Short mmCIF file of C-alpha atoms and ligand atoms in Angstrom, two decimals:
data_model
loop_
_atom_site.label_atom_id
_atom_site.label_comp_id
_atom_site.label_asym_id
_atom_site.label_seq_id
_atom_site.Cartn_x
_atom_site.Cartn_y
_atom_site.Cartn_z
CA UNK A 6 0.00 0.00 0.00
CA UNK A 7 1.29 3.37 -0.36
CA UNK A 8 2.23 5.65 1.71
CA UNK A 9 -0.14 8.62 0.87
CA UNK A 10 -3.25 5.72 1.23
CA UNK A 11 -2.21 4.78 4.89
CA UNK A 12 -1.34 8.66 5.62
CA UNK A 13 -5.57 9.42 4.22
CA UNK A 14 -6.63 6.48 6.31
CA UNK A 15 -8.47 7.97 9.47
CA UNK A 16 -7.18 6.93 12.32
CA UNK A 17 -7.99 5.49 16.04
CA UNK A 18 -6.81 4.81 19.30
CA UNK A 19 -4.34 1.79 18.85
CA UNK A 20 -3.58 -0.40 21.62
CA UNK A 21 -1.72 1.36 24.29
CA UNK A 22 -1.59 5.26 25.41
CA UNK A 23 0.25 7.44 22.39
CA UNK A 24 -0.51 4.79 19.77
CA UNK A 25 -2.84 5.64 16.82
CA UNK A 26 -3.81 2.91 14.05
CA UNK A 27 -5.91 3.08 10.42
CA UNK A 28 -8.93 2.05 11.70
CA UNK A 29 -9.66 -0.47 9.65
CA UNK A 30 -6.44 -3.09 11.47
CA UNK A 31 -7.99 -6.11 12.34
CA UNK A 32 -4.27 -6.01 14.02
CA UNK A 33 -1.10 -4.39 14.46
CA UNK A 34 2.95 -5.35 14.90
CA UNK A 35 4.43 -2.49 16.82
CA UNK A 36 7.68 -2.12 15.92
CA UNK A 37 9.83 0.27 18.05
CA UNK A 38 13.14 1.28 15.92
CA UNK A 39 14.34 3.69 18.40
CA UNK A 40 14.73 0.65 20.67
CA UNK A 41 16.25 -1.80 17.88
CA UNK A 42 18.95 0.74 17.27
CA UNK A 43 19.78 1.39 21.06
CA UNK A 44 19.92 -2.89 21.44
CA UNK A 45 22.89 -2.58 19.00
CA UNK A 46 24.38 -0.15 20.53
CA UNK A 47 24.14 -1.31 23.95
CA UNK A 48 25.69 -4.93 22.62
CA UNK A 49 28.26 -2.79 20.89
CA UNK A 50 29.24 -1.62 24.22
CA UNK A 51 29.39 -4.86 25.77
CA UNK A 52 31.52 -6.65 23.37
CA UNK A 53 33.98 -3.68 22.70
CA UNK A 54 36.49 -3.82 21.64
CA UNK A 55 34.98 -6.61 19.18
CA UNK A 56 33.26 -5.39 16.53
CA UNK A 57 29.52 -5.92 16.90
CA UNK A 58 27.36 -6.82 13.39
CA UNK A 59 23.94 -6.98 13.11
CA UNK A 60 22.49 -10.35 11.57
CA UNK A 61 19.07 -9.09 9.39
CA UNK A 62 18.31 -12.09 7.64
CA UNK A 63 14.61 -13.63 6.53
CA UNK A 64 13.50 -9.79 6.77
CA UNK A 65 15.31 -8.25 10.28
CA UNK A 66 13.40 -11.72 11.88
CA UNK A 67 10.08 -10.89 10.72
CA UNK A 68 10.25 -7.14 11.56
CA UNK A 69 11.04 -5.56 8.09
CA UNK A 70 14.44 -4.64 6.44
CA UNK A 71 13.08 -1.75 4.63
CA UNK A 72 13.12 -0.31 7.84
CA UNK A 73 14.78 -1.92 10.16
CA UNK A 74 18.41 -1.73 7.99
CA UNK A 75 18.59 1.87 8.02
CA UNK A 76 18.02 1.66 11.64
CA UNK A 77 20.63 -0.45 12.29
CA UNK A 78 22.66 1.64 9.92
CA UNK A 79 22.01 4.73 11.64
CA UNK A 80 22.79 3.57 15.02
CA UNK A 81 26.25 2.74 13.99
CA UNK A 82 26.55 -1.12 12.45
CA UNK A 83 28.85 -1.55 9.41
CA UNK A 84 28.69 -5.26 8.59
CA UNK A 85 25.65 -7.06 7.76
CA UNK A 86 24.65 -10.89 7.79
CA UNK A 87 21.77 -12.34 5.58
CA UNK A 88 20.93 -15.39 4.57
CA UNK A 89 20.18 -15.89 0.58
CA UNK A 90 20.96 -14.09 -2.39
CA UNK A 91 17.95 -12.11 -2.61
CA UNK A 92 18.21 -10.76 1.01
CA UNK A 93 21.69 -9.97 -0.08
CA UNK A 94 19.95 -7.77 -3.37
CA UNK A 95 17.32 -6.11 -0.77
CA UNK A 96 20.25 -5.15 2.04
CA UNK A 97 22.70 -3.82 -0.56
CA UNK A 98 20.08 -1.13 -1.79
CA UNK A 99 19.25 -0.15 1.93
CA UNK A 100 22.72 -0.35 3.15
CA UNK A 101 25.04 1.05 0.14
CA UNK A 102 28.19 1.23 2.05
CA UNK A 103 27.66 -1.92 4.63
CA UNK A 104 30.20 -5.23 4.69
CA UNK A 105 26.89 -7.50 3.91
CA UNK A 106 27.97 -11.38 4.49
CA UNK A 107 25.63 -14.22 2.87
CA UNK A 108 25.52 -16.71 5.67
CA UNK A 109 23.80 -19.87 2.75
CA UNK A 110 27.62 -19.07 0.67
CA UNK A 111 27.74 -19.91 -3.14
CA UNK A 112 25.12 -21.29 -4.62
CA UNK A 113 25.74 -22.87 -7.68
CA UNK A 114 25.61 -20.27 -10.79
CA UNK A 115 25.38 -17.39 -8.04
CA UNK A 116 29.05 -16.15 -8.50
CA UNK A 117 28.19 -13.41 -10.98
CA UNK A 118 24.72 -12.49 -9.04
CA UNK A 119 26.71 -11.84 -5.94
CA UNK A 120 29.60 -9.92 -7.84
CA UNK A 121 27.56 -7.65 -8.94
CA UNK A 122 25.66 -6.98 -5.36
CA UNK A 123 28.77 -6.92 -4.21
CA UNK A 124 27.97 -9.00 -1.51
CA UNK A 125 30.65 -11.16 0.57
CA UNK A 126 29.63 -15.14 0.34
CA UNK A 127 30.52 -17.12 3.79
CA UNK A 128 32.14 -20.21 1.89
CA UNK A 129 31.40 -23.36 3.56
CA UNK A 130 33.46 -25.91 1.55
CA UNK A 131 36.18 -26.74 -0.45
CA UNK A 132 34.32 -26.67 -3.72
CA UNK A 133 32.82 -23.41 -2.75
CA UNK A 134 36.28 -22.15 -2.22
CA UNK A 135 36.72 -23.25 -5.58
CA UNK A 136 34.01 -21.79 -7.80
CA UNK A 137 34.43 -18.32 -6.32
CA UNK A 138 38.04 -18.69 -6.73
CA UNK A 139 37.76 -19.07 -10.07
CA UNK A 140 36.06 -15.78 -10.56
CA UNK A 141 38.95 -14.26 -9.19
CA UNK A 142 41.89 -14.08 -11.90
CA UNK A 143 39.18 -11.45 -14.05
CA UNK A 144 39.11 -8.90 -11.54
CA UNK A 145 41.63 -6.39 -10.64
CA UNK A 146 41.10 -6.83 -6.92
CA UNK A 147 41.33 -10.25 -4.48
CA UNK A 148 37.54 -11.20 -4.02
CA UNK A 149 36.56 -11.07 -0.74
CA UNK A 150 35.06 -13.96 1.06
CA UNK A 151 34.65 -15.05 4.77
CA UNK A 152 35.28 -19.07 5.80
CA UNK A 153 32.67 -20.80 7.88
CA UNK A 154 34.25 -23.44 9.64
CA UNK A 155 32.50 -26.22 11.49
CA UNK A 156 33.54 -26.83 15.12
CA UNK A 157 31.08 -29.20 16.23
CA UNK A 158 27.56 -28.03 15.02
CA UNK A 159 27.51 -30.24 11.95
CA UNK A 160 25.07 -27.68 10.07
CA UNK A 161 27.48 -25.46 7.58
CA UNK A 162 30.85 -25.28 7.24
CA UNK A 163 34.26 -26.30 6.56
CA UNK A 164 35.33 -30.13 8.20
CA UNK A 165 38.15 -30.67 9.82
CA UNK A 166 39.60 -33.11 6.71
CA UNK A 167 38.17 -30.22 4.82
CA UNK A 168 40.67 -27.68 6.72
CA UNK A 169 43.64 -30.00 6.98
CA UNK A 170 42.94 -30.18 3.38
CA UNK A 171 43.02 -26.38 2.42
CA UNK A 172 45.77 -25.85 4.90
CA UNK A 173 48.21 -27.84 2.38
CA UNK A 174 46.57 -26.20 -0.51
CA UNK A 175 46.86 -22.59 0.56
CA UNK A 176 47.01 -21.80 -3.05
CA UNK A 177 43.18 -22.22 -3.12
CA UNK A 178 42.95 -18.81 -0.94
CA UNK A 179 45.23 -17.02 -3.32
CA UNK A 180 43.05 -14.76 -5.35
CA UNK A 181 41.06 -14.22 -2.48
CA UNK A 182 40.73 -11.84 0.39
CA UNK A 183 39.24 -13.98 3.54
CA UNK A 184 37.61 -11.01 5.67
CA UNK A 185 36.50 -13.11 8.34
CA UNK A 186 36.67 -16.83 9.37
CA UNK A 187 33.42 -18.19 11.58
CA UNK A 188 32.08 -20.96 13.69
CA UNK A 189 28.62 -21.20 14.89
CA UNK A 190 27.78 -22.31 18.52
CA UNK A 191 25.17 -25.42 19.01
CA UNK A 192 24.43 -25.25 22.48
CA UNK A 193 24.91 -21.35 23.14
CA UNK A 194 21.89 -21.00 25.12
CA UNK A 195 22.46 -23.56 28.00
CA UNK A 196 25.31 -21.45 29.38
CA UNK A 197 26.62 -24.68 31.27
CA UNK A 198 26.78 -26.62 28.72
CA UNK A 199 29.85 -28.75 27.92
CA UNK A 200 29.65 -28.29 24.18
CA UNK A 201 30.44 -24.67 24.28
CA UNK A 202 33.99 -24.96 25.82
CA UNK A 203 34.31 -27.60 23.96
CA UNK A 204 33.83 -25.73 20.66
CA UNK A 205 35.48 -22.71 21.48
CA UNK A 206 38.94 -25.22 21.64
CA UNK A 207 37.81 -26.73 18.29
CA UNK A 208 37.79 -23.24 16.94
CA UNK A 209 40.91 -22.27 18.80
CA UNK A 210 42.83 -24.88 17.50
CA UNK A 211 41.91 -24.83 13.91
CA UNK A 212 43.54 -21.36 13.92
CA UNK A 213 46.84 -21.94 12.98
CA UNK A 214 45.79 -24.11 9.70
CA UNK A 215 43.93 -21.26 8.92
CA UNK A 216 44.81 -17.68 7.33
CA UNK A 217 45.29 -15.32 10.17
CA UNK A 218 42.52 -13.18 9.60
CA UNK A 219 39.49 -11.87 12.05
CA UNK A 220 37.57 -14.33 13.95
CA UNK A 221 33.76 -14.75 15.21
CA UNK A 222 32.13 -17.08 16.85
CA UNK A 223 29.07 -15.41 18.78
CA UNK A 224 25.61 -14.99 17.68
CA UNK A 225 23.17 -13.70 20.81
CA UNK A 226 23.49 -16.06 23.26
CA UNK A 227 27.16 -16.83 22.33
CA UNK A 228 28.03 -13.46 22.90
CA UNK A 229 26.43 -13.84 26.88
CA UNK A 230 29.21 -16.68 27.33
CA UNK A 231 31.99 -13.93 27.85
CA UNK A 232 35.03 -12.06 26.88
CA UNK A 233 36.26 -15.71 25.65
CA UNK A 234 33.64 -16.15 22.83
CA UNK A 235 34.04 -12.77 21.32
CA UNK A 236 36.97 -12.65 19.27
CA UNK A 237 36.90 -9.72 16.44
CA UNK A 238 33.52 -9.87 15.50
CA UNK A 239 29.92 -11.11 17.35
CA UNK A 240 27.08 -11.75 15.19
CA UNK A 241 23.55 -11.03 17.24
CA UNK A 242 19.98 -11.49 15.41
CA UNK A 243 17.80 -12.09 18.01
CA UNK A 244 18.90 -10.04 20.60
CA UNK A 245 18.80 -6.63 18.44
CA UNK A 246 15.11 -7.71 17.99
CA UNK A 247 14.49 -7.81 21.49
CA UNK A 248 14.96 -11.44 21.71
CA UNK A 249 16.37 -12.91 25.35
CA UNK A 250 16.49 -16.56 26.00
CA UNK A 251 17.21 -16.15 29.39
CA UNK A 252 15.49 -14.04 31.11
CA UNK A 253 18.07 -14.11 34.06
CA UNK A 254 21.15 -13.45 32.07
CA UNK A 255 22.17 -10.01 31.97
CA UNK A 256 21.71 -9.34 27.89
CA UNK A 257 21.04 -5.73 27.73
CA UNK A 258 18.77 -5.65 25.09
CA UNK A 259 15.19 -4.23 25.12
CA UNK A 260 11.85 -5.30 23.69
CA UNK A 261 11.41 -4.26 20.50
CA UNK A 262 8.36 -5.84 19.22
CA UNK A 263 4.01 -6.04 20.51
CA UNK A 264 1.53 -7.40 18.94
CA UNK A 265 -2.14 -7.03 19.48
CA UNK A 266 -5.60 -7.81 18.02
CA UNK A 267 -9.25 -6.54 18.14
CA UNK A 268 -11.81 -8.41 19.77
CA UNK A 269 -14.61 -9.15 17.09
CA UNK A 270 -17.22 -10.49 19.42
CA UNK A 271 -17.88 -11.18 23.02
CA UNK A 272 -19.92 -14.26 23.61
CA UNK A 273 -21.76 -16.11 26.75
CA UNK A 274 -21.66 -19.80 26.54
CA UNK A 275 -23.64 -22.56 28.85
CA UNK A 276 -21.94 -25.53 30.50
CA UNK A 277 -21.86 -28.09 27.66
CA UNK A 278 -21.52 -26.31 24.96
CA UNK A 279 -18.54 -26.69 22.91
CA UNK A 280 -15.62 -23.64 21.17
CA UNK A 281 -14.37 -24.25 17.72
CA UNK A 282 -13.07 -26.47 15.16
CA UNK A 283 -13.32 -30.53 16.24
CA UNK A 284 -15.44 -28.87 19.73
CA UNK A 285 -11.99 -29.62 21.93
CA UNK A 286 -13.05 -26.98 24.42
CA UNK A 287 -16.57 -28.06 25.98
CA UNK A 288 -17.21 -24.97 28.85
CA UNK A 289 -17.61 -26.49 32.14
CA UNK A 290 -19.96 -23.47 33.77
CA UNK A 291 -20.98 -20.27 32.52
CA UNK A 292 -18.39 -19.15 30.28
CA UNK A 293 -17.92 -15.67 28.80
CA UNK A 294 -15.95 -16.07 25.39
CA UNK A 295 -13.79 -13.41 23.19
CA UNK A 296 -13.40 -13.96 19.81
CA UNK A 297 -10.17 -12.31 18.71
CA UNK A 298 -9.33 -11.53 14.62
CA UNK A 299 -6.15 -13.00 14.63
CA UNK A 300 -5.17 -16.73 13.66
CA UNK A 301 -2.43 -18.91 12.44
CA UNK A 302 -2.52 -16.89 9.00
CA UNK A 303 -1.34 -13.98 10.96
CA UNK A 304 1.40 -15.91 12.65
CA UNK A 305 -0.32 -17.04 15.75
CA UNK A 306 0.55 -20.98 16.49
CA UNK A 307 -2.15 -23.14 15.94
CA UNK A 308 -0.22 -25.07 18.77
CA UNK A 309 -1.70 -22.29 21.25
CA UNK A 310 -4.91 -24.30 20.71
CA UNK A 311 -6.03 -25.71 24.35
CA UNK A 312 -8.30 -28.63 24.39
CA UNK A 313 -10.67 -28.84 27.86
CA UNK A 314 -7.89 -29.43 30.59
CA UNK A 315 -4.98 -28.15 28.71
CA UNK A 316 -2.89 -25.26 28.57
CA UNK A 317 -2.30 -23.61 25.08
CA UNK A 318 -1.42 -19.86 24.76
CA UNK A 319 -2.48 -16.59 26.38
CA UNK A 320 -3.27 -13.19 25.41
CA UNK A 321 -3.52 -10.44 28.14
CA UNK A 322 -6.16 -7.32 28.49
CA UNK A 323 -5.54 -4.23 29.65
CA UNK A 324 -2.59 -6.48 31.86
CA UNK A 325 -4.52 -9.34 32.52
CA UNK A 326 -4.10 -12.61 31.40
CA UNK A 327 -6.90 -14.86 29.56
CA UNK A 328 -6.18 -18.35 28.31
CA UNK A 329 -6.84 -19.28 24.67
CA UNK A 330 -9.37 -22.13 24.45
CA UNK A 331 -10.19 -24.36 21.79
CA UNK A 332 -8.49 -24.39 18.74
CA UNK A 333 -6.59 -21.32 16.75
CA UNK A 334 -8.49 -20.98 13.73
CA UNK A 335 -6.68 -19.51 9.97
CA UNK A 336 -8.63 -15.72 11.20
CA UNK A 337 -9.99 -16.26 14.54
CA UNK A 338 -8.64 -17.42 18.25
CA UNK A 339 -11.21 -17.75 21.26
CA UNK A 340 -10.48 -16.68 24.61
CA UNK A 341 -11.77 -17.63 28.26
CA UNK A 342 -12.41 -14.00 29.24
CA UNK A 343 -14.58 -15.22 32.18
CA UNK A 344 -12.46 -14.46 35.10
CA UNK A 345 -11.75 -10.98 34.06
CA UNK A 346 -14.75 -9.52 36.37
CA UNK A 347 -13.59 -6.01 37.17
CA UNK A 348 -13.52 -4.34 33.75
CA UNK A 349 -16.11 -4.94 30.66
CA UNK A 350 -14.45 -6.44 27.45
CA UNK A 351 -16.20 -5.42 24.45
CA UNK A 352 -16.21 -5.62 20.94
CA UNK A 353 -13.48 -3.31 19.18
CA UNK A 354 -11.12 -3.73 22.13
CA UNK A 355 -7.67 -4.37 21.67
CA UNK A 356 -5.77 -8.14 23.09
CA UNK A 357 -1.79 -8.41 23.63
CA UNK A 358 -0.31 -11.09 22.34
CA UNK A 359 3.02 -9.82 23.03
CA UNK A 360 3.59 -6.87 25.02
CA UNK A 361 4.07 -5.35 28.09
CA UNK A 362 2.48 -8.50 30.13
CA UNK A 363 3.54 -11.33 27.71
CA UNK A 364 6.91 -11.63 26.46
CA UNK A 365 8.38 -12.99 23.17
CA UNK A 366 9.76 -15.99 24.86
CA UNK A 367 5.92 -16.59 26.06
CA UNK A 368 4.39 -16.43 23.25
CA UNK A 369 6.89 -18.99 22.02
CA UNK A 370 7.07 -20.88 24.86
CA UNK A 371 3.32 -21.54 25.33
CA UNK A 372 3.13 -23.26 21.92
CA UNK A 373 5.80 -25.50 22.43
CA UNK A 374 8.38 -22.83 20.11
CA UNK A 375 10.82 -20.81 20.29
CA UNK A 376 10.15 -16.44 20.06
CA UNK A 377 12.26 -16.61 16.78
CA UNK A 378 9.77 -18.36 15.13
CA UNK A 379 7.07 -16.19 16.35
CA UNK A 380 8.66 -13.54 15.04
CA UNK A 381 9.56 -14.66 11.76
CA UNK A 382 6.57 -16.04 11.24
CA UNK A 383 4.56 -12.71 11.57
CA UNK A 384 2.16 -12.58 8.44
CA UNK A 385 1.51 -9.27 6.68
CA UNK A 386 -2.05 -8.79 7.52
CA UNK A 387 -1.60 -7.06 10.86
CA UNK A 388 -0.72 -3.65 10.25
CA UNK A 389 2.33 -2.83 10.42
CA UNK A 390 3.69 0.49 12.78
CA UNK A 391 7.23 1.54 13.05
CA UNK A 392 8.33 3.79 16.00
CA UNK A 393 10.97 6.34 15.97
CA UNK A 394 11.61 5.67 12.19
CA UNK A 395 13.04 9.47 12.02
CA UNK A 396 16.87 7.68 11.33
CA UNK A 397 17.98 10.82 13.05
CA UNK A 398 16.53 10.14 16.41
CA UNK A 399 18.58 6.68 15.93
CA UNK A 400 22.07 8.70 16.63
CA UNK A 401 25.43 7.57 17.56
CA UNK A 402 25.78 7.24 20.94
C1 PLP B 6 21.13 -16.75 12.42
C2 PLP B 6 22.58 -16.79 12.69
C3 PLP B 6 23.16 -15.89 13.60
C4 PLP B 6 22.32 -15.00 14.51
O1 PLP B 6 21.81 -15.82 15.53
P1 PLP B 6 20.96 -15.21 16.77
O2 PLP B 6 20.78 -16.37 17.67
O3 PLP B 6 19.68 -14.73 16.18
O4 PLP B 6 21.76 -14.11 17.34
C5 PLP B 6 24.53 -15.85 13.69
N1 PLP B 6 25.31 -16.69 12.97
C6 PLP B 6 24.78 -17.61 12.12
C7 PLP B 6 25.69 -18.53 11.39
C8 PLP B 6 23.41 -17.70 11.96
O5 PLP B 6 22.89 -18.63 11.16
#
């Protein structure tokens, strides 16, 4: 839609004090850039004197590139991580002058496609090594790449045969400028865990096979373990978007995402009678019953469904909670609103889902997920609203 349509649209009171929304949302993403630009900064500070990207990949988690790049941009982050090809395309345009890595590498047939982005593939294998390193003797210039080396997560990344390999065939790096070599934590947020010390050694002792060049290791949680797991360069997603596994470690990061929807319909049910798709939910006495307009097309888990005697997800009025009950429909999700007695819920009214009373890890946690895939799983239809997207009021600092 474009801009001059949304600025027409009349608006209303959105969910919370200071918020106005079109009044035609069935929904609405808040999305606070002031706050995703102060999260880098404040892990900036932390890992100092590392060097602190930003990972934006699958669209900033969810949140939008469009506008949460030049946020990141603005608040002072010069190297970028994405995923694919295409992200690479979208990030270059937003982020002209950014060190943008592609996390996937080389896909085959990609080499020219990323020249001319002018994007920096993470190279995950010999043959990868390879391809791009036969783009090399046409250009003036080394072509820069970073390694990913695998120290124990078996996802991407070089092998150890793989590096003994390259390390007696250091001719394969000789066109090329390696910016960065990289691990990737598996067990990053169970701070106790074995695995972690046991990869940082892995990576520690691949180093002399490799060229000496800067380091990372870190992603959010990684980046929690200490001084010892930062290296040159940390590589947070999550945490910029407000994302904190553990609640009780000290990440200093702060929300930067709430999402709410409108309550369609307030209804009174009798004992017996039955809520939803397959009747799971049979009310047991007098139940009063919300229906909400948001479902699993707008990101919500059908696994928040609750059957009678289980727990599935919650959504909170005015800072009250209110369990979900029955199941999560494609548009609509039904809520036991019967034990909120001191206030009147009415149709029009606006439901967190995330917010103020229910976190991101929550949301995830009360369907059996994780908040990253809440987030990235956030469907178009809610309205979008970006806060503090004036760059300027994103400064250095
Ligand atoms: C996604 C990803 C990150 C960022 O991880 P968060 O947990 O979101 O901070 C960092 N490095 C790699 C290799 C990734 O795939």
């Amino acid at each position: 839609m474009s801009e001059a349509a949304t600025a027409a649209k009349p608006m209303i009171a959105g969910p919370r004090e200071g918020l106005v929304v079109p009044y035609d949302a069935s929904g609405v993403v808040v999305v606070d850039l002031q706050a995703l630009g102060s999260n880098w900064q404040s892990l900036r500070d932390k890992v100092a004197p590392a060097e602190c990207a930003a990972v934006v990949k699958a669209d900033c988690y969810g949140l939008g590139a469009q506008q949460g790049v030049p946020a990141l941009c603005a608040a002072g982050a010069r190297s970028l991580f994405v995923a694919t090809v295409q992200e690479a395309r979208q990030v270059r345009e937003l982020a002209p002058d950014a060190e943008v890595y592609v996390l996937d590498g080389l896909l085959p047939g990609t080499v020219n496609e990323l020249l001319e982005i002018g994007a920096v593939p993470v190279l995950s294998s010999l043959p990868e090594i390879s391809e791009w390193g036969q783009a090399a003797p046409s250009r003036k210039e080394p072509l820069a790449c970073a390694l990913h080396v695998d120290s124990g997560l078996n996802r991407l990344g070089l092998s150890a045969r793989e590096i003994q390999e390259l390390a007696h065939n250091m001719h394969l790096l000789d066109r090329l400028e390696v910016k960065l070599v990289m691990s990737h934590l598996a067990c990053a947020d169970e701070p106790e865990h074995p695995k972690n010390e046991q990869q940082l050694s892995v990576f520690r002792s691949l180093q002399p096979l490799l060229p000496s060049v800067p380091l990372s290791l870190a992603a959010s949680d990684g980046l929690m373990l200490g001084p010892d797991y930062h290296f040159d360069l940390v590589r947070p997603g999550y945490a910029l978007y407000g994302g904190q596994t553990h609640a009780n470690r000290d990440c200093p990061v702060k929300p930067v995402v709430e999402v709410y929807a409108r309550v369609l319909q307030v209804r009174e049910l009798a004992p017996g009678q039955s809520v939803g798709y397959s009747a799971t939910f049979v009310a047991d006495r007098i139940t009063k019953l919300a229906v909400v307009a948001a479902g699993y097309a707008d990101g919500g888990p059908r696994h928040w469904s609750a059957a009678s005697g289980e727990t599935g997800g919650q959504v909170a009025f005015a800072g009250r909670l209110a369990p979900i009950v029955g199941r999560v429909s494609m548009d609509l999700i039904t809520v036991d609103i019967t034990d909120i007695e001191d206030f009147e819920i009415a149709r029009g009214d606006w439901v967190e889902f995330i917010g103020p009373t229910i976190t991101l890890e929550d949301a995830g946690a009360s369907a059996g997920t994780i908040g990253y895939e809440i987030l990235t799983r956030l469907s178009p239809r809610f309205e979008r609203i970006y806060l503090g997207a004036d760059a300027s009021g994103v400064g250095e600092g």
